[in-house]
Short mmCIF file of C-alpha atoms and ligand atoms in Angstrom, two decimals:
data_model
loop_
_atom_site.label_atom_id
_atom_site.label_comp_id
_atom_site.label_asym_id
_atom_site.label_seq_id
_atom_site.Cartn_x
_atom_site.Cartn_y
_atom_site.Cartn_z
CA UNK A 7 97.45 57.79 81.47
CA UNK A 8 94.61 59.49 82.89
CA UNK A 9 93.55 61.20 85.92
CA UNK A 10 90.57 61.40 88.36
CA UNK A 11 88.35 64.68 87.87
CA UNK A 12 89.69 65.67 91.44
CA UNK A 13 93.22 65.69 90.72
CA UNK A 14 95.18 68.98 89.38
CA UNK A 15 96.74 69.18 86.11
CA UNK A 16 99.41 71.23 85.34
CA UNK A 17 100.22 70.07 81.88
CA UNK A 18 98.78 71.34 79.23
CA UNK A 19 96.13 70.17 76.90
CA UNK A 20 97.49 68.08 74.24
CA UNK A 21 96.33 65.17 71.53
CA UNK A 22 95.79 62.02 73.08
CA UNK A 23 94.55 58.64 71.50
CA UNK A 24 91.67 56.25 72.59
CA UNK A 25 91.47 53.07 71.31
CA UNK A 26 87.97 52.05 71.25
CA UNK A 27 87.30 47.75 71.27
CA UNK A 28 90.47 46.65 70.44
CA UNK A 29 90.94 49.51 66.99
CA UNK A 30 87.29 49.38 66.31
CA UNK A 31 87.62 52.84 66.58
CA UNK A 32 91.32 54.91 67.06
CA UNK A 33 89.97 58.82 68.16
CA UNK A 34 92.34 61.44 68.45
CA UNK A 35 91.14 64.16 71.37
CA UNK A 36 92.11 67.19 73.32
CA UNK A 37 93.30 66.37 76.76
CA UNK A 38 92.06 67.58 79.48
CA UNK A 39 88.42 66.72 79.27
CA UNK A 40 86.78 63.47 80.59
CA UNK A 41 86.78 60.43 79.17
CA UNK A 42 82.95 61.15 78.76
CA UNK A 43 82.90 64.19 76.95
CA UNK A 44 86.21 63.15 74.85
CA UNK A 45 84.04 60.22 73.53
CA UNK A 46 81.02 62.45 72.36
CA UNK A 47 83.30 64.88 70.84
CA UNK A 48 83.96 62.06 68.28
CA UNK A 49 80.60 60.95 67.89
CA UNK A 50 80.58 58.07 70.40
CA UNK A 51 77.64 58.60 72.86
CA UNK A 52 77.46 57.01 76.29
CA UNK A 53 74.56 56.70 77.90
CA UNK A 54 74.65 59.33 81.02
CA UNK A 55 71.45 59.80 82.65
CA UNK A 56 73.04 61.94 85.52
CA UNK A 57 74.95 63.85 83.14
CA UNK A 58 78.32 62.93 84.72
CA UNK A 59 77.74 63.16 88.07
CA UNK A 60 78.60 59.73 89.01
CA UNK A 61 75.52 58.55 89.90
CA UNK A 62 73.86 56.83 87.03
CA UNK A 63 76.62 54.38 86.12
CA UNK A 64 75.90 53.77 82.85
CA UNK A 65 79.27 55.27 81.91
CA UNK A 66 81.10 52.45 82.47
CA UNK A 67 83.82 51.40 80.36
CA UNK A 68 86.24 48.72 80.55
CA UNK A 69 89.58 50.80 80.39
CA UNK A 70 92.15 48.11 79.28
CA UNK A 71 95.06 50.63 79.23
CA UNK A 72 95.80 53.84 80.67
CA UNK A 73 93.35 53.43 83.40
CA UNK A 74 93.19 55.91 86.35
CA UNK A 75 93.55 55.49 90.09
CA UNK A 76 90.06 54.99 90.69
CA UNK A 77 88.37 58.16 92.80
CA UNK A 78 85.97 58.14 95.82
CA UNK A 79 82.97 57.96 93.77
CA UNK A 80 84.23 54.89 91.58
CA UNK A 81 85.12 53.24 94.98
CA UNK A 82 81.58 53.25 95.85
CA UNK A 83 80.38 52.22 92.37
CA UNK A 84 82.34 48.70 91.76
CA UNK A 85 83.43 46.46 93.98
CA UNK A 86 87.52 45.99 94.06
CA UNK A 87 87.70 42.93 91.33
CA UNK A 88 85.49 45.08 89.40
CA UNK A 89 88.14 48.05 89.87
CA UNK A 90 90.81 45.72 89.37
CA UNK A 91 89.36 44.25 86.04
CA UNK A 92 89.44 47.64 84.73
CA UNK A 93 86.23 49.21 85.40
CA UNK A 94 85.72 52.70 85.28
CA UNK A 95 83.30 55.31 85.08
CA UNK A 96 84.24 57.58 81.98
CA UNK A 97 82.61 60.95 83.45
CA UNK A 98 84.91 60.38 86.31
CA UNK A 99 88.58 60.39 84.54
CA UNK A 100 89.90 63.07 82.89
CA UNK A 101 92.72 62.42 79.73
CA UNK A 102 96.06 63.40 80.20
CA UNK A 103 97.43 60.44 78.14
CA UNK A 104 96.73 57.77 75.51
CA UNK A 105 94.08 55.17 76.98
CA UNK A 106 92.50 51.89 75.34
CA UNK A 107 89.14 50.99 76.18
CA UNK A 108 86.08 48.37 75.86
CA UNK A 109 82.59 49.03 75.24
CA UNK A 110 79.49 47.35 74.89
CA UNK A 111 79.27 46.90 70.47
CA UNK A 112 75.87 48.51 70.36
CA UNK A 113 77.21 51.75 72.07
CA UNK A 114 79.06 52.61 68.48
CA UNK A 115 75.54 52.71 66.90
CA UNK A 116 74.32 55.39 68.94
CA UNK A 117 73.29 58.37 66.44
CA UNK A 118 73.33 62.08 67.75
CA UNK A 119 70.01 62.98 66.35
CA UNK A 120 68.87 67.10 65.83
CA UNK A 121 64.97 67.30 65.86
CA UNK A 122 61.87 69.81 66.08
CA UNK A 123 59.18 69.61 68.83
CA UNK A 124 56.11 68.72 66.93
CA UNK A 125 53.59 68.55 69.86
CA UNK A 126 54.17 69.03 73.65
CA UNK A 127 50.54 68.49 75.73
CA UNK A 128 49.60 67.81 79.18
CA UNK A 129 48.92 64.38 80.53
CA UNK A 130 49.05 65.53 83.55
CA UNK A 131 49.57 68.68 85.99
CA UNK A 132 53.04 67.21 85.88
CA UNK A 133 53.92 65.17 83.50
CA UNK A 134 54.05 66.27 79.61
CA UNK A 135 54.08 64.59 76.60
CA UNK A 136 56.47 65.22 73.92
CA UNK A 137 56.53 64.00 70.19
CA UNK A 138 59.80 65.30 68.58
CA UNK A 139 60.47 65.23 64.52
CA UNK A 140 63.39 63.61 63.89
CA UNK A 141 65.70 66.23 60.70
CA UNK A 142 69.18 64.70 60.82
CA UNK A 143 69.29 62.10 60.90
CA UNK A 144 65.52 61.83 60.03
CA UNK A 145 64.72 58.07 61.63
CA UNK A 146 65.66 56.08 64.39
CA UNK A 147 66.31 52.28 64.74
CA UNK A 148 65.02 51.36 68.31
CA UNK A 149 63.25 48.32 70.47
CA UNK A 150 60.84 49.10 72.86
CA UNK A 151 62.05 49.93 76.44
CA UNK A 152 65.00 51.65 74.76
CA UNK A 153 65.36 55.40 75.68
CA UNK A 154 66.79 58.83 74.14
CA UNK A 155 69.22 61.64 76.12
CA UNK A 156 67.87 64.98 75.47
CA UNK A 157 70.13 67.68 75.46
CA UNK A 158 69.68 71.21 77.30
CA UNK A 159 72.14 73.43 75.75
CA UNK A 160 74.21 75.22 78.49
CA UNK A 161 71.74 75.68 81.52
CA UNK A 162 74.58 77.14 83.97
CA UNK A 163 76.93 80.65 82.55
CA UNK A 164 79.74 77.93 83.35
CA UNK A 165 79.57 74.47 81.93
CA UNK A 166 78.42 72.86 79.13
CA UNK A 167 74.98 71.59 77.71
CA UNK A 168 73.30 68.85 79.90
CA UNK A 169 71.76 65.50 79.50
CA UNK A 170 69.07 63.86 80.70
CA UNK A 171 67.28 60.29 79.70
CA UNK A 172 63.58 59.65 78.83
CA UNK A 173 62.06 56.35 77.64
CA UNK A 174 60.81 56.46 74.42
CA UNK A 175 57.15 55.81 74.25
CA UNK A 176 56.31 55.53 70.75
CA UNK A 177 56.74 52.61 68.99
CA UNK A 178 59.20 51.28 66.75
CA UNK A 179 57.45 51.28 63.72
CA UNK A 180 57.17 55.05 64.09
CA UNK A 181 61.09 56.42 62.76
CA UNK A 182 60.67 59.80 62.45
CA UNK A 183 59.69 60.91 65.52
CA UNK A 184 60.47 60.15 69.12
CA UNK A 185 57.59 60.63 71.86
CA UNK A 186 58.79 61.11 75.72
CA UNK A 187 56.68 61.26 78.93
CA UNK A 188 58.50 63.84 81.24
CA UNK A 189 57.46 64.61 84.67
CA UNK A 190 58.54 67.91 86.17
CA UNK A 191 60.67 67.17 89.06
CA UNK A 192 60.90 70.23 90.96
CA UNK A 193 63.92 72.35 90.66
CA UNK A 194 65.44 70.28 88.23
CA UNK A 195 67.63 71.44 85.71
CA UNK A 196 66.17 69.31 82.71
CA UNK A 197 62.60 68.60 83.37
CA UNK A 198 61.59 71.65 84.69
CA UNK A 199 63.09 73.39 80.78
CA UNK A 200 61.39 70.56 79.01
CA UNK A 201 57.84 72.35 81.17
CA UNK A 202 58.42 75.69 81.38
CA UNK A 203 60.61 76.60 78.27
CA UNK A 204 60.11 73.85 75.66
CA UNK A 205 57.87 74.80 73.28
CA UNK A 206 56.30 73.80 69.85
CA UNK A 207 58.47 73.93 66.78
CA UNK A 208 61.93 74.26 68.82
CA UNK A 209 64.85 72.37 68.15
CA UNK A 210 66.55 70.34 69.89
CA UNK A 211 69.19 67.73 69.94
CA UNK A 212 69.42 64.06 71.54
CA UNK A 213 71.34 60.64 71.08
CA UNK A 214 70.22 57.01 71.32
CA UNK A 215 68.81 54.58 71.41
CA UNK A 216 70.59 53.99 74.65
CA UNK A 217 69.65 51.01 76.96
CA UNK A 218 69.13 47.07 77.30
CA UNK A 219 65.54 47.17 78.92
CA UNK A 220 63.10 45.45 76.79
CA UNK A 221 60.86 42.17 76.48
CA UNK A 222 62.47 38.74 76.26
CA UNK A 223 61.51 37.02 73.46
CA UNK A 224 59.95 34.16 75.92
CA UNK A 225 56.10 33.15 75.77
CA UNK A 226 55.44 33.82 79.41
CA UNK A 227 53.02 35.96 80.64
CA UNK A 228 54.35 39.29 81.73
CA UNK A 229 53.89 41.34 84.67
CA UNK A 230 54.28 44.98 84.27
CA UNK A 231 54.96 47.85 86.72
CA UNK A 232 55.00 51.45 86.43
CA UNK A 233 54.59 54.23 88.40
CA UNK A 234 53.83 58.10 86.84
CA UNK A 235 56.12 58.42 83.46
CA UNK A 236 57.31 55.13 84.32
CA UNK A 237 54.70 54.43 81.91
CA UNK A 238 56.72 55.46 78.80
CA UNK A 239 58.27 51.98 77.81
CA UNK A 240 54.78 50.31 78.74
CA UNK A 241 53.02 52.38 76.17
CA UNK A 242 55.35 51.67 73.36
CA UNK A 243 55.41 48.01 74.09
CA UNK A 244 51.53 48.09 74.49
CA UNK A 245 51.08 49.82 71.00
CA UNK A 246 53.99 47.45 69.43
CA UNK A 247 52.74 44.13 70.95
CA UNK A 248 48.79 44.69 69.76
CA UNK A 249 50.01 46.09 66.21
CA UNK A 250 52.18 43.27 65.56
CA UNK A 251 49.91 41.07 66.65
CA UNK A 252 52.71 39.29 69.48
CA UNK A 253 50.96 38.87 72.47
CA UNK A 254 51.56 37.31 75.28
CA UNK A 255 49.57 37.30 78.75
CA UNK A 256 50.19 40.57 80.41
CA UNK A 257 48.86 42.14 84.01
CA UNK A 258 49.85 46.09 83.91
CA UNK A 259 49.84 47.76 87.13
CA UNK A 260 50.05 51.09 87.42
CA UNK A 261 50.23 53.26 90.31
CA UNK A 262 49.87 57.00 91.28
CA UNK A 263 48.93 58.60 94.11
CA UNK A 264 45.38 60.70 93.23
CA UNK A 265 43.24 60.67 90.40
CA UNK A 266 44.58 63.76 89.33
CA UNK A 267 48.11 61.97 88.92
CA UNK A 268 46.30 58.95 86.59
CA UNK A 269 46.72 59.42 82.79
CA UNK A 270 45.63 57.11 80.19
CA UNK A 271 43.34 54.96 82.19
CA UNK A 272 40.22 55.17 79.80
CA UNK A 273 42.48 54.26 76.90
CA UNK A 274 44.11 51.41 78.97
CA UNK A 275 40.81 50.06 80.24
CA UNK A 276 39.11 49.74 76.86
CA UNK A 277 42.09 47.91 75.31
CA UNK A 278 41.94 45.48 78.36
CA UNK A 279 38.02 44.82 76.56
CA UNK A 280 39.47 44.53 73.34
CA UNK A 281 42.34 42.34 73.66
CA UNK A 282 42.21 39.01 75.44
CA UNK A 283 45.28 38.62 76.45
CA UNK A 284 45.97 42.43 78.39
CA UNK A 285 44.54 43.37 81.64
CA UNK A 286 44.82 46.74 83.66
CA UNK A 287 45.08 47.59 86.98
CA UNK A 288 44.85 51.09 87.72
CA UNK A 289 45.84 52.05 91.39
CA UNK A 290 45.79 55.00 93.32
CA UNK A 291 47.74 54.92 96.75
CA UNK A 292 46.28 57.82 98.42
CA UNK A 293 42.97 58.98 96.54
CA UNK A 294 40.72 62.03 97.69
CA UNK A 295 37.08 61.31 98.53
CA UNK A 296 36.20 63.48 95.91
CA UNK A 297 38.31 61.26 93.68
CA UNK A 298 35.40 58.72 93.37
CA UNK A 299 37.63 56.49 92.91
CA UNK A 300 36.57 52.66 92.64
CA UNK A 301 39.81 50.74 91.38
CA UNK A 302 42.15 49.36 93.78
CA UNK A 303 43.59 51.31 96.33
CA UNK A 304 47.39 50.62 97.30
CA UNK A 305 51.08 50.99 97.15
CA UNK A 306 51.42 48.83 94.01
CA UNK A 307 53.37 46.85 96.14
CA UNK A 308 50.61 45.44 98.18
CA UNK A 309 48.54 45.80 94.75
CA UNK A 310 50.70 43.37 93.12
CA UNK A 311 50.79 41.33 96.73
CA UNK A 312 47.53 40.95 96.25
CA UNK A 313 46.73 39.60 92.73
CA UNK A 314 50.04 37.89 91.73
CA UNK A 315 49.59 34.10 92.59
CA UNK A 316 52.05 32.80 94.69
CA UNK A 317 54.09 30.41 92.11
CA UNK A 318 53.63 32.43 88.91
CA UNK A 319 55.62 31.35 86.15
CA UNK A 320 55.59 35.08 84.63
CA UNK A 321 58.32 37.60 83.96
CA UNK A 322 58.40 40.83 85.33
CA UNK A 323 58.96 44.20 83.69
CA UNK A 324 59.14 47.32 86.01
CA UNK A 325 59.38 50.92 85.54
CA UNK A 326 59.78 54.17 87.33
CA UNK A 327 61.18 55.27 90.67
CA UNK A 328 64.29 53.65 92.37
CA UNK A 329 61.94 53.06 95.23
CA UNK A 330 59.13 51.82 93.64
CA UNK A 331 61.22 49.41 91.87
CA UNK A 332 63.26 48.02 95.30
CA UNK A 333 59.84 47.32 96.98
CA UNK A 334 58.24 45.67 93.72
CA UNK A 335 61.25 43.30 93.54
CA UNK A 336 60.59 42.12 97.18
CA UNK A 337 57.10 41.18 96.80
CA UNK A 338 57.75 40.12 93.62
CA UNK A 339 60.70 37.85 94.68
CA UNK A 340 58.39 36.59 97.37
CA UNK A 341 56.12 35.42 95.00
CA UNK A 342 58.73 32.99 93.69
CA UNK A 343 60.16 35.09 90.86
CA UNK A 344 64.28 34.79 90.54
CA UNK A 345 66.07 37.67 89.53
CA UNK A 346 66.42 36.24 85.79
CA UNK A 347 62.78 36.42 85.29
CA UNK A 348 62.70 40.40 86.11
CA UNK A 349 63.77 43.53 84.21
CA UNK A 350 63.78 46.77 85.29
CA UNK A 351 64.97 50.45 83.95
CA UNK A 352 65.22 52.96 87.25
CA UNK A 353 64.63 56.80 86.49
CA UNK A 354 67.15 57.71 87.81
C1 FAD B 402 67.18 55.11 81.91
C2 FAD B 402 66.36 56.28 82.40
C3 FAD B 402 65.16 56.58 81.79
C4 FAD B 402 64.39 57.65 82.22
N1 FAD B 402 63.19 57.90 81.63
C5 FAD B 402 62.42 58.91 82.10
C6 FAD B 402 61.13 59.15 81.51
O1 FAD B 402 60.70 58.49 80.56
N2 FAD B 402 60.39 60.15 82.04
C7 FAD B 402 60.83 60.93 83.10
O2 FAD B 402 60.09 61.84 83.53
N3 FAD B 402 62.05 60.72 83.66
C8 FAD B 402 62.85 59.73 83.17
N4 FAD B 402 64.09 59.54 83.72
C9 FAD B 402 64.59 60.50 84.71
C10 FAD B 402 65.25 61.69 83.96
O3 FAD B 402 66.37 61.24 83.24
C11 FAD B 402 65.74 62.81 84.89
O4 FAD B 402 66.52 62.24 85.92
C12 FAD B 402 64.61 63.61 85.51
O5 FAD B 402 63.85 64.22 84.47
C13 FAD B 402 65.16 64.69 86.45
O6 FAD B 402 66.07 65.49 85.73
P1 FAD B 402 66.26 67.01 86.09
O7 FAD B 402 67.41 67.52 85.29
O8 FAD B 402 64.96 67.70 85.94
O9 FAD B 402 66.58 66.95 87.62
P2 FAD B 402 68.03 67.14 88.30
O10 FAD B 402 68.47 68.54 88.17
O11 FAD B 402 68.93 66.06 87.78
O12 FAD B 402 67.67 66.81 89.80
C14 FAD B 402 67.20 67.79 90.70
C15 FAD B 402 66.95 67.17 92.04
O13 FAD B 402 65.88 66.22 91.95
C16 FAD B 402 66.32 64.93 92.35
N5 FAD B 402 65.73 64.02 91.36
C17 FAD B 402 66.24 63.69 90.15
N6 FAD B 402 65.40 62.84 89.51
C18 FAD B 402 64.35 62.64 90.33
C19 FAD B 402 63.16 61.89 90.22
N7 FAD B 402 62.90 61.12 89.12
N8 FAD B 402 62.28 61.94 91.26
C20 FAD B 402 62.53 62.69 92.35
N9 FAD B 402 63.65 63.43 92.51
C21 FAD B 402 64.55 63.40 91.52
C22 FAD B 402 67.81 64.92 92.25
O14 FAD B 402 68.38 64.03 93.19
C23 FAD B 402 68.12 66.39 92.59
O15 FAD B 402 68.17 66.57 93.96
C24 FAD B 402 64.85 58.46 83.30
C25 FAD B 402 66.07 58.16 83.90
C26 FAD B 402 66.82 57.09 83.46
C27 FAD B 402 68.12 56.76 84.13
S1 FES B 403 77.31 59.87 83.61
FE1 FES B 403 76.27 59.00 85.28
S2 FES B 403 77.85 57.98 86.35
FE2 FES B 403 78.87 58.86 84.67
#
């Protein structure tokens, strides 16, 4: 049995067991920990972009015994025959008893990784590239749209590390190194240590891959939309799809506010002459007139209104803000697209 984060304990911490898919895995833990961090402690690795605030979601387990009284925040996360069923969020529950669970298979593969930054540049005023050496393990099995949780080792006096996710955007041929796109959100715990404290030859630690974004293996041409770092998957895809020779018709839109926020355009633009079956649209939605800018000019929403045909038969691949990616999927769905033809991975 175990309880909500909110709820007072006042036994003690003791040994508990969690079955993991059925005796895939038997763990024995500490109480009094979450779910969450019990799992990592013994090398299982959920994905947790929000770092256990209850946000992200991607938590979720299936808890088939054991399960807690779901709290506030899991209320507002499933619906009741979700809750019912057994859905929980593991950064949520904290273990004060035995508990069986179900996860997705792939989640057992995920590999805590320790690496050294190898390069960290500027693609932008706020958005940095980093390429990080993989030393134990020294390569990593991913697909393209998959992405990595980097950890910052104990930002607060209280509390432990924290982790944050970032879309891998080299590709998959490359297994000893990890590249990220991070842009500095300001005053966040994560991104703003990644810019202001990360530096060249540090080490650091991170798990994956984590996540189910990715191309279909369909012929139909693809759509693609990304907005700032959002271009991270879109890069490694790029790179994997010309190298491999796999192409399929694909529009890439790509939208930032000024010139100063565009990165990568040049590159883009010549590999739109080069390969036949790539084109790029570069947009800015609010350029300066000194930006001499002479692309289109747009949300990408009424970029994409604008040069997706009415009909299309494509898929759909978006990337980047929750809000960028709720407006795309209108227009988008508009256009005649069902929800099975589009993918999406939201930062945040
Ligand atoms: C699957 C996935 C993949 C991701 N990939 C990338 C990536 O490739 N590159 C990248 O830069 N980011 C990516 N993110 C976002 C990233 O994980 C962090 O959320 C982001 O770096 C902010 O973390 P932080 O610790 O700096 O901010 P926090 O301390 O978590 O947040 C500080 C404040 O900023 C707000 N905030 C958090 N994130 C954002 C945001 N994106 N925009 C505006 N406000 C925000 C929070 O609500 C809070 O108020 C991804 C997220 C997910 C879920
Ligand atoms: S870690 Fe994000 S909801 Fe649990």
């Amino acid at each position: 049995m175990i309880e909500g984060p909110t709820e007072a304990s006042d036994r003690s911490p003791a040994d508990f067991s969690i079955v993991v898919n059925g005796g895939a895995k038997k763990l024995g833990v500490r109480g009094g920990m979450t779910l969450l961090a019990a799992l990592r402690s013994q090398g299982i690795h959920l994905p947790s972009a929000c770092g256990g605030k209850g946000q992200c979601k991607l938590c979720r387990v299936r808890v088939t015994s054991g399960a807690w009284p779901p709290g506030e925040i899991e209320t507002r996360a499933f619906r009741k025959d979700e809750l019912d069923g057994g859905l929980r969020l593991a950064c949520q529950g904290k273990l004060h008893g035995d508990v069986g669970i179900e996860v997705p298979p792939e989640v057992l593969g995920i590999k805590r990784f320790r690496g050294q930054v190898e390069r960290i540049d500027d693609l932008t005023y706020d958005i940095k590239r980093l390429r990080i050496n993989l030393i134990e393990p020294d390569s990593i099995e991913f697909v393209c749209g998959q992405y990595v949780q980097l950890t910052m080792p104990r930002p607060f006096k209280e509390g432990g590390p924290v982790y944050r996710a970032y879309s891998i955007a080299s590709p998959p041929r490359e297994k000893n190194a990890v590249e990220l796109m991070v842009r500095l959100v300001p005053g966040g715990v994560c991104s703003v240590w990644i810019h202001k404290s990360v530096a060249q030859g540090q080490e650091v630690t991170l798990t994956g891959p984590h996540g189910q974004f990715g191309l279909t293996g369909s012929n139909k041409p693809m759509i693609w939309i990304a907005g700032g770092s959002g271009m991270s998957p879109f890069w490694s895809m790029l790179h994997d799809t010309r190298t491999r020779n796999a192409a399929r018709p694909c529009t890439y839109f790509f939208g930032v506010v000024k010139r100063r926020d565009m990165f990568f355009a040049d590159e883009l633009s010549a590999m739109a002459s080069e390969l036949p079956w790539f084109k790029f649209v570069p947009t800015l939605s609010g350029p300066d007139p000194a930006d001499n800018w002479t692309g289109d000019v747009g949300l990408i929403t009424e970029v994409v209104g604008r040069h997706v045909p009415a009909g299309t038969d494509a898929e759909a691949y978006l990337c980047g803000s929750p809000g960028m990616i709720d407006a795309s999927i209108k227009v988008l769905r508009k256009k005649g697209l069902g929800d099975d033809r589009i993918f999406f991975d939201k930062f945040a």
